[in-house]
Each structure stands twice: as structure tokens, then as C-alpha cells.
Amino acid sequence: MPSDIIQWFPGHMAKTRRLITENLKEVDVVIELRDARIPYSSKNPEIAKLCSSKPILTLMNKAGLADPAANEAWAKYAKDHGLHFLFTDCITSQGISSITPAIKELLADKLQKYQDKGMTGRAIKAMIVGIPNVGKSSLINKLCKSKKVKVENRPGVTLAKQWVPTSIGIDLMDMPGVLWPKFEDKTVGENLAITGAIRDKVLNLDEISLFLLERLSRLYPELIAKRYNINDLELIKSLEPYELFELIGKKRGMLISGGDIDTDRVAIMLMDEFRSAKIGRITLELPESDSSRQD
């Protein structure tokens, strides 16, 4: 992965932008999914522009993989700034039952007008948008209480819009995951790669694992120590990412002939264990106290 501005905009993502614009008039509300582990980096800045004419409910999804203390900090931040955030997780069902009430609150005036006109029983129509691999299909299946949409733990599975009725009075329009034309901040691109929003085969997995270790050694050295049996926090903090990568590889016995580490195996193991929360519940971004970043 280049260290300067990262370019990533496949053709189907350009198509998704057009789909969102063309179909926005058919919905009452937009449900934006972000990854609770990277709330800033998983925010597509194009969504607010494309969907500015509709109320937006933001779901911080995969909250069960994120640091509980960080979730609380983000919840406070949202409350302090008047933002509509819900923390959801499709495995634990965290926050799922709060989605419908939150949408009805956002649409209170519109729903009251419908009621005044005697238009009862009309399903609310919601468009679900977000970056790839953030859990849109899993959420829809959770709300439908059945497997209506194909789900895989890799980006780019949903490639066209899909209407999905639910039993909770909301019809959902699922959109393909969409990134934006370029990442001006290389940290954003790195975080998206770490969490799997960008296909692993497109980028260098060894390099992505080093991005991860840089963050973990700074933010969660105690989790590294516990998971990989390294009983020296100061050592973890002092090592360069590749030195830590080598140490973990040796601790796990992932060696090739000559005693060198098997870099491919170590990289795959690190990414798998982070993404499945085997290392621990981890959040890579905390809310900033200033207003320098868009929410």
C-alpha cells in the first residue's frame, strides 16, 4: 500500500453513487452503517452529501468487537453534539430493538402527517448505506429474522440494490458498499484495510498487519502481552512494528527453514485474530475534543 494518498474507486462503487442518488426519492430515511472500531475512518463523507435531503440514522455496527469504554465515549460524544448514533451488533443483538423507535423518532413529524390524513399501515422505507464489509447484509437478515441477503465476511458481496420487507414495519433498500474516490488521510486508508473494508488481495497483508501492530502497541499493549505471552509492556511499546511482528511470529512458532519467521502465516494470523476479537475488543479511534473532523 502506498504511503501517500490512497486511490481506491472500483467501477461498481461509482455505480453505487448513482444508485443512491436515483433511488433516494423512494425512501423516508437513510440508515448509515459505520464500524464501531473505526468511527471516523468508516464514515463515507459522500453519504452526507448524497443523502442531505433525508434524515440519517447512524449505526455504529460491530459494537461487540469494539472496546466497551470507547463505545461509551462515542455515545457521550454523540449526545453532546446532538448526533443520532446507535451502537449495534448483529451477533449479540445489541441495539437491534432500538432501531425502529429511533427511526420513528426521526420521522415523527412525517408520520404524524400520515396519521392525520388517515394513511395508516404504510411501511417506512429506509435505505441502508455504508462502506464495504460493515455488516449491512447481516443487519438486514437480523431485522428480517431470516437469511434474506447473502452474507460473507469480505467486501463487495452486495453488488446491486435490493428491497427487503421486514416484520417490523420497515422496508429496507440495501445498497452495495461504497468507498470514496481517494483517502486524503493515509491513516483512514490503513484503518479501512485493517478492518477489511478493502479487499486483502488488493493490498499487502504483511504491511496491513504492521499498521495494526503500530496501533495495538500504542493503544492496547496489555492485550498483545496477554494474547502472545509477552510479559513486558515496556518492550512491546519500544519495539518497531516489524520487530514486534517477528517476536509474535517466534512466540507462535511460525518459522520456516533457517529459523526465519513465516511472514505470510504471521500476517494472516494477526489479521484474523484482530477481526474476530481474539486479541480483545479493540477500538482504533476515539472522539476528538476539537471540531477539526467532520462527524
C-alpha angles and dihedrals in degrees: 000000000000117000094223127065110333117226116205122152117133118193095253089059091056086051090052091056089056092046091053093050094045096047102038092095089063095062138069099207141013121228110204117196122205131175110257089214092061108023095166099040094046093054109103104214089206093065095069090049096046095043101036092122093062134061111257127213113196118211117198094210129194087038089153089067094048129086108272092218090052090049088055091049091051092047090053090046091053092048092048091051099042094246125153103234127158124182111223139175124185094203098051095027090233110169095356095118090052095060098081095047090047092052092047089051091052090049097040096121094045093047091049090054090051090050092049089054092049092249098144128157094034111142117236111242118218132181115215114211137167146117121304119284095014094123106263095141092045090052093050091050090049092052091046091046087223140072100268098143130049111254129195131158094245134080124260101036096124107060103165138032116275130192112217123182118212136197092242098073096262127109111207127212108202115207126196115260113269133197124189130255098265141355109234090187110059090204088066091055091047092051092049089051092048093053094043101251088129116053112262092223091060093058137042107271092199090058093045090053089054090053087053095049092049089058097041095049089053101039106025110019090147091060091052090049093052098042098045100031096244105148098193117082093182090054091052091050093047100048123095112242093256092049089052090046090055093046092052090047090054092046089054093045093238096153137144129206112305093033096275118138121257097242095192093054093046093049093049091047093050094049093045093049093048095047093048092046092240088134088050141271104310136182118190098194132047125193113272119234094223130063097243093114129061116238 
